[in-house]
PDB file of C-alpha atoms in Angstrom:
ATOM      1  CA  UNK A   1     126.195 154.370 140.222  1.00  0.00           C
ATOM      2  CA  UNK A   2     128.666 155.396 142.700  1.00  0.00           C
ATOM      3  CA  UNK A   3     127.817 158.948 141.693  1.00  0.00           C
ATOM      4  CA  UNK A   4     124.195 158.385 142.527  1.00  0.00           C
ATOM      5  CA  UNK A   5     125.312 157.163 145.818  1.00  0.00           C
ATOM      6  CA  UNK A   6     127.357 159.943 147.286  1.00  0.00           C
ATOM      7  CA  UNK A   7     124.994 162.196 146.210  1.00  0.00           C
ATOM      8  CA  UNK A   8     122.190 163.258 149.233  1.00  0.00           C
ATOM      9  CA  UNK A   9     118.777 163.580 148.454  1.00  0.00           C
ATOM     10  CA  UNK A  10     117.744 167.032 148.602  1.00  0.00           C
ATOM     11  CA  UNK A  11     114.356 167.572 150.190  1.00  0.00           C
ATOM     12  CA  UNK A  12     111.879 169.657 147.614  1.00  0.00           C
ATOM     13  CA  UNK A  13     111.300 172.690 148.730  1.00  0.00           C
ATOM     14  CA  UNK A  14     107.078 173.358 149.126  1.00  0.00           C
ATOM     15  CA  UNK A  15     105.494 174.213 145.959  1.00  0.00           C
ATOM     16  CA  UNK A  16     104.695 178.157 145.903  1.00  0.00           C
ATOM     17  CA  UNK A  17     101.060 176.538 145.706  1.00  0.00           C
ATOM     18  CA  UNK A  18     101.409 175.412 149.179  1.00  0.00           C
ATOM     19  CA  UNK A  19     103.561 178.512 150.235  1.00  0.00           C
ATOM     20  CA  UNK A  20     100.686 180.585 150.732  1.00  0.00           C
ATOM     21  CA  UNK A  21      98.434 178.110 152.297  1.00  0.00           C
ATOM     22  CA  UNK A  22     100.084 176.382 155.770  1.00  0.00           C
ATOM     23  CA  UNK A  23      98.753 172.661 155.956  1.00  0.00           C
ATOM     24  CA  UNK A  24      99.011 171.420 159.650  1.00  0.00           C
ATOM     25  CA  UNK A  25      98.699 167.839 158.909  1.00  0.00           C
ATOM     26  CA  UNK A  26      99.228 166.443 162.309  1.00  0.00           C
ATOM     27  CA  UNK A  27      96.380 168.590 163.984  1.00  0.00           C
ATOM     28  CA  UNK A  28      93.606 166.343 163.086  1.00  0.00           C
ATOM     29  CA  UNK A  29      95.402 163.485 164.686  1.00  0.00           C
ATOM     30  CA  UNK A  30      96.393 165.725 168.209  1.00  0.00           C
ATOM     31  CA  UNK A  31      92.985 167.273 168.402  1.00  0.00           C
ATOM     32  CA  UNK A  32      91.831 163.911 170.090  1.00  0.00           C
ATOM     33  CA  UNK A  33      94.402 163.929 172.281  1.00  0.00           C
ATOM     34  CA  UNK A  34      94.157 167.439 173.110  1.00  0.00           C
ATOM     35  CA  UNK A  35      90.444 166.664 174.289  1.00  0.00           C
ATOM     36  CA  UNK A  36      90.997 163.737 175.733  1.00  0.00           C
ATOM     37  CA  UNK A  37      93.378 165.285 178.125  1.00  0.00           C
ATOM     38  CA  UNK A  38      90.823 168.378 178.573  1.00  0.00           C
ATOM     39  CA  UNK A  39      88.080 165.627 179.841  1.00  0.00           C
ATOM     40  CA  UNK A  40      90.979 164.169 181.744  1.00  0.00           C
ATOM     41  CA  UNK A  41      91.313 167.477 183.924  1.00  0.00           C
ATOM     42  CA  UNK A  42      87.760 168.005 184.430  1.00  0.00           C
ATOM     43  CA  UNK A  43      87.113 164.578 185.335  1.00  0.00           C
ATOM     44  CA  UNK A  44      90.652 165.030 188.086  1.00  0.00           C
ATOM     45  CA  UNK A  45      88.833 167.818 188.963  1.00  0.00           C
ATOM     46  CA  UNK A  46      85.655 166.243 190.521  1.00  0.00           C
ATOM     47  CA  UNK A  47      87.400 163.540 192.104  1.00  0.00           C
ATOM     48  CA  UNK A  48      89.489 166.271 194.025  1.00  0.00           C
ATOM     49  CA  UNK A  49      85.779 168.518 194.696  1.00  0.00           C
ATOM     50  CA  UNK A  50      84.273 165.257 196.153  1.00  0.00           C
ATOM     51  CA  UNK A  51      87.059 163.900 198.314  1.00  0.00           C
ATOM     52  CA  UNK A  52      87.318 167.390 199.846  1.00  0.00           C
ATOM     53  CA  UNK A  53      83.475 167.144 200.171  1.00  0.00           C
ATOM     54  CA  UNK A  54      84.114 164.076 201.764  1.00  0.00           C
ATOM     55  CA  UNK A  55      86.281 165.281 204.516  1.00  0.00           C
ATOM     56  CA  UNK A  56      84.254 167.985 205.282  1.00  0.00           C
ATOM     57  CA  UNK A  57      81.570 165.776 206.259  1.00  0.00           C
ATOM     58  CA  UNK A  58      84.085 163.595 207.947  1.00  0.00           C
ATOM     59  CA  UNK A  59      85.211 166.723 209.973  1.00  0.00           C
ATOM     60  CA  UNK A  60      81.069 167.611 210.986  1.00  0.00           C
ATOM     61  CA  UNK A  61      80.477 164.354 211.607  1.00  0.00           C
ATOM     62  CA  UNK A  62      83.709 163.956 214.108  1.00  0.00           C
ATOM     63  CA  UNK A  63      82.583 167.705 215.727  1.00  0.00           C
ATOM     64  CA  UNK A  64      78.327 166.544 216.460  1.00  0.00           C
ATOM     65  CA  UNK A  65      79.656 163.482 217.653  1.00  0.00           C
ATOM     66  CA  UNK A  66      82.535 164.112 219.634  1.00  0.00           C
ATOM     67  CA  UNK A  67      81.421 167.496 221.166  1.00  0.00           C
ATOM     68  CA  UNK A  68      78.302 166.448 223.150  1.00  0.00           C
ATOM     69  CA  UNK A  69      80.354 163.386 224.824  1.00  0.00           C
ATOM     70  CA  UNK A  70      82.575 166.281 226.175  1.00  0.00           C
ATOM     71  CA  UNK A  71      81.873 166.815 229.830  1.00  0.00           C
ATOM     72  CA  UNK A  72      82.236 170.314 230.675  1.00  0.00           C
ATOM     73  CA  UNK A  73      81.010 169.979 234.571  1.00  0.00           C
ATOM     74  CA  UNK A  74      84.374 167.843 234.712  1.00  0.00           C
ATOM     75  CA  UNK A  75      86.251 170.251 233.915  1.00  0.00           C
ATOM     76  CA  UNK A  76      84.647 172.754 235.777  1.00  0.00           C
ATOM     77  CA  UNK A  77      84.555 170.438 238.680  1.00  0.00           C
ATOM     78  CA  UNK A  78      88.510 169.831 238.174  1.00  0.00           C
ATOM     79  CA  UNK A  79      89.308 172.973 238.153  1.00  0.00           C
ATOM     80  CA  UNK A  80      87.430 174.165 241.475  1.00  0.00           C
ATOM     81  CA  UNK A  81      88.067 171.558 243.246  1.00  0.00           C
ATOM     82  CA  UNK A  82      90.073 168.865 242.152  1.00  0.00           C
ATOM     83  CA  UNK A  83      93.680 167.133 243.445  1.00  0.00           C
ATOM     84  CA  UNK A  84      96.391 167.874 241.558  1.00  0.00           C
ATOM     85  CA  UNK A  85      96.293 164.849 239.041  1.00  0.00           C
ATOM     86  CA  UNK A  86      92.826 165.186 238.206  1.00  0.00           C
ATOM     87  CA  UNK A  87      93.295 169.001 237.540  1.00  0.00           C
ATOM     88  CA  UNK A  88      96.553 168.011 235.493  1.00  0.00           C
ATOM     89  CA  UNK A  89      94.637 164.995 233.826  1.00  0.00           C
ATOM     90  CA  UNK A  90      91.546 167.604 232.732  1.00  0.00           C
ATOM     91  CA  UNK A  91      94.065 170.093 231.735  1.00  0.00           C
ATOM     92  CA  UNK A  92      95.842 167.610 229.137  1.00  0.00           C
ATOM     93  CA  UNK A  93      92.206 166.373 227.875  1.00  0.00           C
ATOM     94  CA  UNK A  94      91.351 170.731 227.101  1.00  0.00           C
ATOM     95  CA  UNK A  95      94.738 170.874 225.381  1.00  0.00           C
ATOM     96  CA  UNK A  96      93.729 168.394 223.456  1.00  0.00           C
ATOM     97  CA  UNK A  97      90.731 170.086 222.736  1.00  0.00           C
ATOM     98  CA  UNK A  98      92.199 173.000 221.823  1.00  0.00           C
ATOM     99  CA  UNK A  99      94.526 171.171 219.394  1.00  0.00           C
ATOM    100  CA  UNK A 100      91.506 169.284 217.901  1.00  0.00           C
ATOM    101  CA  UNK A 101      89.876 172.700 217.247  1.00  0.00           C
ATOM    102  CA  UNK A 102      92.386 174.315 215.910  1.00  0.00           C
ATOM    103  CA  UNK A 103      93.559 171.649 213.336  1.00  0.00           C
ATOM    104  CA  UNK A 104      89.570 171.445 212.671  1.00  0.00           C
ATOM    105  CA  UNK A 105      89.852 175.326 211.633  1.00  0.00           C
ATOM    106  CA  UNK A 106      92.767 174.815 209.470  1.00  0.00           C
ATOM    107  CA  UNK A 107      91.293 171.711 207.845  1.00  0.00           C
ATOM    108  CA  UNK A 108      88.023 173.608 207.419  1.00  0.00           C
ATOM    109  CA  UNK A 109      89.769 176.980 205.751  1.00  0.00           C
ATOM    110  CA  UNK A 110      91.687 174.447 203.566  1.00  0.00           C
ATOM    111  CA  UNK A 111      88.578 172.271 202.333  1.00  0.00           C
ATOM    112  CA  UNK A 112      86.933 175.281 201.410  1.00  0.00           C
ATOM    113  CA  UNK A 113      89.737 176.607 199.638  1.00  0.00           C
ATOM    114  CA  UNK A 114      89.718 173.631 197.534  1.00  0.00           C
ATOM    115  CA  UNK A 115      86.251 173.286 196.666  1.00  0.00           C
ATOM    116  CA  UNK A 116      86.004 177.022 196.311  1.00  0.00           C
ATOM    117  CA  UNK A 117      88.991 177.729 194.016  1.00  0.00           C
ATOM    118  CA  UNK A 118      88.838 179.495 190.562  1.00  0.00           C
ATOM    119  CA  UNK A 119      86.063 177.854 188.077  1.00  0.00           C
ATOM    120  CA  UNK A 120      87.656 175.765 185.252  1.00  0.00           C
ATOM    121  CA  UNK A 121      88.052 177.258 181.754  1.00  0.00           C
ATOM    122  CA  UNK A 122      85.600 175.522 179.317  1.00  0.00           C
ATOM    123  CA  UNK A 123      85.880 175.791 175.586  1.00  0.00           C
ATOM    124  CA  UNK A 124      85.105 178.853 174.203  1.00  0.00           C
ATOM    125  CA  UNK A 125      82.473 177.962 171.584  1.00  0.00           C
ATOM    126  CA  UNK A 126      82.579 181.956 170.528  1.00  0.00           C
ATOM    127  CA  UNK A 127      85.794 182.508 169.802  1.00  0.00           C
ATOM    128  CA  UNK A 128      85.788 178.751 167.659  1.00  0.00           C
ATOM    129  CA  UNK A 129      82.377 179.528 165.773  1.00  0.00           C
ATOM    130  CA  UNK A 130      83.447 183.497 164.305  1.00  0.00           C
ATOM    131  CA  UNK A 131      83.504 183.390 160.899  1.00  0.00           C
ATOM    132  CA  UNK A 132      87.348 184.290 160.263  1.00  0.00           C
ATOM    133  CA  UNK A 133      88.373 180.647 162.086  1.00  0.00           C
ATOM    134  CA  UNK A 134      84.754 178.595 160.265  1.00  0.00           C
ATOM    135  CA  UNK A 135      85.850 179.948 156.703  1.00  0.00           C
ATOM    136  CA  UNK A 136      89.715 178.266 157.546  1.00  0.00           C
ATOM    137  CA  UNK A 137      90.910 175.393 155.702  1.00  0.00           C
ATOM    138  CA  UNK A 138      90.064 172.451 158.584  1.00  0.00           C
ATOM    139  CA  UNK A 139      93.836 171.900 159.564  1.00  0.00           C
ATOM    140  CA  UNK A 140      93.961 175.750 160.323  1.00  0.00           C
ATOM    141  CA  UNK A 141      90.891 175.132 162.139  1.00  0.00           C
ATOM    142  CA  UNK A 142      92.525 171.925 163.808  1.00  0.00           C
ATOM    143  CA  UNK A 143      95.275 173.571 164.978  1.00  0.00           C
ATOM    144  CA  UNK A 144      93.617 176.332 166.170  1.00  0.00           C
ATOM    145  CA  UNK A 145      91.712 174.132 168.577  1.00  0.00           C
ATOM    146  CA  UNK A 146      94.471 172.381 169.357  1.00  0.00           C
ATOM    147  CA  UNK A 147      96.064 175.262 170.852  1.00  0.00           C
ATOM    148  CA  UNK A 148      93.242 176.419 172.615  1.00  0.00           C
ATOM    149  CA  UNK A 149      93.059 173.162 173.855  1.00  0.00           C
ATOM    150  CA  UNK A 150      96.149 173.397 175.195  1.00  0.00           C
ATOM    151  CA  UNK A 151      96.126 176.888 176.893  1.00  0.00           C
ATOM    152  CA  UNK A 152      92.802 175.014 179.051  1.00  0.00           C
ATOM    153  CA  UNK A 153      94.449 172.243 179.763  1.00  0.00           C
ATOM    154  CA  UNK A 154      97.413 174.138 181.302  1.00  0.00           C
ATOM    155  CA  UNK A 155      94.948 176.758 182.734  1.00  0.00           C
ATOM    156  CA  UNK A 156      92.884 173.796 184.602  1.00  0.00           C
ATOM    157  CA  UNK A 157      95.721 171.624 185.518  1.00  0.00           C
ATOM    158  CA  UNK A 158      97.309 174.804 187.546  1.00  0.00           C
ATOM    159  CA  UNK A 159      93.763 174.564 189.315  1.00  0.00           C
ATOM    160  CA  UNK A 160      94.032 170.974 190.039  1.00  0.00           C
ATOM    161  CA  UNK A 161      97.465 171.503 191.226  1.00  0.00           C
ATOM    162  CA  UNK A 162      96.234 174.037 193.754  1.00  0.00           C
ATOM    163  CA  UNK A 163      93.454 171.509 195.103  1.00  0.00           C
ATOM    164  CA  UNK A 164      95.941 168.657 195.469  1.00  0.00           C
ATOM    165  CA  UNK A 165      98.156 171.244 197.362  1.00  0.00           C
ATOM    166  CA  UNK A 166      95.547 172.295 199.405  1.00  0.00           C
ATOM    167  CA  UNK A 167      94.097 168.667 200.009  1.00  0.00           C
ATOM    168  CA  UNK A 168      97.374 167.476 201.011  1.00  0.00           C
ATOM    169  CA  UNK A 169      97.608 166.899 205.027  1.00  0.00           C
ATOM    170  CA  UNK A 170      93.961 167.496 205.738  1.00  0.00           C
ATOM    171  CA  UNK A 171      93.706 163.363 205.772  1.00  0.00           C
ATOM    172  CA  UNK A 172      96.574 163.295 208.363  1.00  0.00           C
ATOM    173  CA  UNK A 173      94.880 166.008 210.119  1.00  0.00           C
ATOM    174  CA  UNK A 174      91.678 164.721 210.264  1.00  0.00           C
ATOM    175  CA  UNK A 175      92.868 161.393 211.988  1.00  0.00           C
ATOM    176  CA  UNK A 176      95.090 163.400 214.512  1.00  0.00           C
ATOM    177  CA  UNK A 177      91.964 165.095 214.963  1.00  0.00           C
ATOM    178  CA  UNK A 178      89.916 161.867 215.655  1.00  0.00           C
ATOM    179  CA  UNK A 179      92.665 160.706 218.412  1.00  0.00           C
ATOM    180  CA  UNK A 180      92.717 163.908 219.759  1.00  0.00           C
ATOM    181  CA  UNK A 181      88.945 164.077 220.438  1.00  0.00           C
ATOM    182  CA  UNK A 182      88.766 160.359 221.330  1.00  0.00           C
ATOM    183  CA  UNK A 183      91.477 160.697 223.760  1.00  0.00           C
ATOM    184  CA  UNK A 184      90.349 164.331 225.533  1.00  0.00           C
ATOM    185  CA  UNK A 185      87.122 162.615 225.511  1.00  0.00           C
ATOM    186  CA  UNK A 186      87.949 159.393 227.343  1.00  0.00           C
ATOM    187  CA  UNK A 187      90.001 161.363 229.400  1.00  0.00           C
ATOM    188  CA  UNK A 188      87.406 163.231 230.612  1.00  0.00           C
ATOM    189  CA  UNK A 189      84.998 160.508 231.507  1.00  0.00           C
ATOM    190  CA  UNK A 190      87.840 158.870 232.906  1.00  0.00           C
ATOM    191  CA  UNK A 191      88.434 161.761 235.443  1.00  0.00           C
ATOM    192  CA  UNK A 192      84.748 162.424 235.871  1.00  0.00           C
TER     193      UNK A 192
END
C-alpha cells in the first residue's frame, strides 16, 4: 500500500485520436465573456460621445449667452477716455475675455477630437461566416471568436482611452470658462 502511495499519478498523455483534433473546451464558456466585454466598450463608448456632446452644448450655450451681455462701447469708451482705474478695470474684464476664448478653442478642438476619433471595430461577420472557420469543430470555432473578440476589445478600449484622455479637463475648463465670462461680464457693466 505504501508502494501505491509514493508512487505519483502520471497524467495520460492525449489519445493519438485527440492528437490530431485540438478541443478548446473552455472557449464556449469565455465566448460570453468575451462579448459581454465587447458590448461593455461600445456601450463606454456612447457614454463618453454624449458627455462630450454635452459640453459642447454647454460651451454654445455659455458663448450666445455670455457674448451679447458683453458691452463693447465700454470698452471702447474706457479706452478713449477713461481714468486710469476704469481703463485698468476694462482691461482685466478683456483679459478675461481673451482667456475665456481661448480655453473655449481648446475645449472646442478637444470635444471634437473626442467625438470625432477613429470608428470602433465591429465584428467581422465575413471573416466568421467563410467556409474554412463554419466547417470547424465548434470549439475551434469558439476560440476563434474568442480571439477575435479579444483583438476588438483591445482595439476599442485604446479608442475609449483616447476619449477619456481627451475629455479629461474640458469640465474644469468649462467652469473656469463660466467665471471668466461671468466676471469680465459684470465687470464691464460694473465700469459702464
Amino acid at each position: 500500500m505504501s508502494n501505491k502511495n509514493n508512487r505519483k499519478k502520471k497524467h495520460k498523455p492525449p489519445s493519438k485520436k485527440n492528437d490530431s483534433q485540438i478541443i478548446f473546451q473552455s472557449a464556449s464558456s469565455a465566448l460570453p465573456t468575451m462579448v459581454d466585454e465587447y458590448t461593455k466598450e461600445r456601450e463606454r463608448a456612447g457614454i463618453l460621445d454624449n458627455k462630450a456632446i454635452s459640453l459642447i452644448t454647454i460651451l454654445i450655450a455659455l458663448l450666445t449667452v455670455y457674448i451679447p451681455l458683453i458691452s463693447f462701447d465700454t470698452i471702447y469708451n474706457a479706452y478713449l477716455n477713461g481714468s486710469k482705474i476704469r481703463f485698468a478695470l476694462v482691461f482685466l474684464a478683456v483679459l478675461m475675455l481673451i482667456v475665456s476664448f481661448i480655453l473655449t478653442a481648446i475645449s472646442f478642438n478637444r470635444l471634437i477630437k473626442t467625438v470625432k476619433l477613429q470608428e470602433f471595430r465591429k465584428a467581422d461577420i465575413d471573416t466568421i461566416c467563410k467556409d474554412d472557420y463554419l466547417k470547424c469543430d465548434s470549439d475551434v470555432m469558439e476560440k476563434a471568436l474568442c480571439e477575435h473578440y479579444k483583438e476588438l476589445i483591445q482595439y476599442n478600449s485604446k479608442i475609449n482611452d483616447e476619449k477619456v484622455k481627451n475629455l479629461s479637463g474640458c469640465f474644469d475648463m468649462i467652469s473656469i470658462i463660466f467665471f471668466l465670462l461671468l466676471i469680465s461680464t459684470v465687470t464691464l457693466k460694473i465700469v459702464n
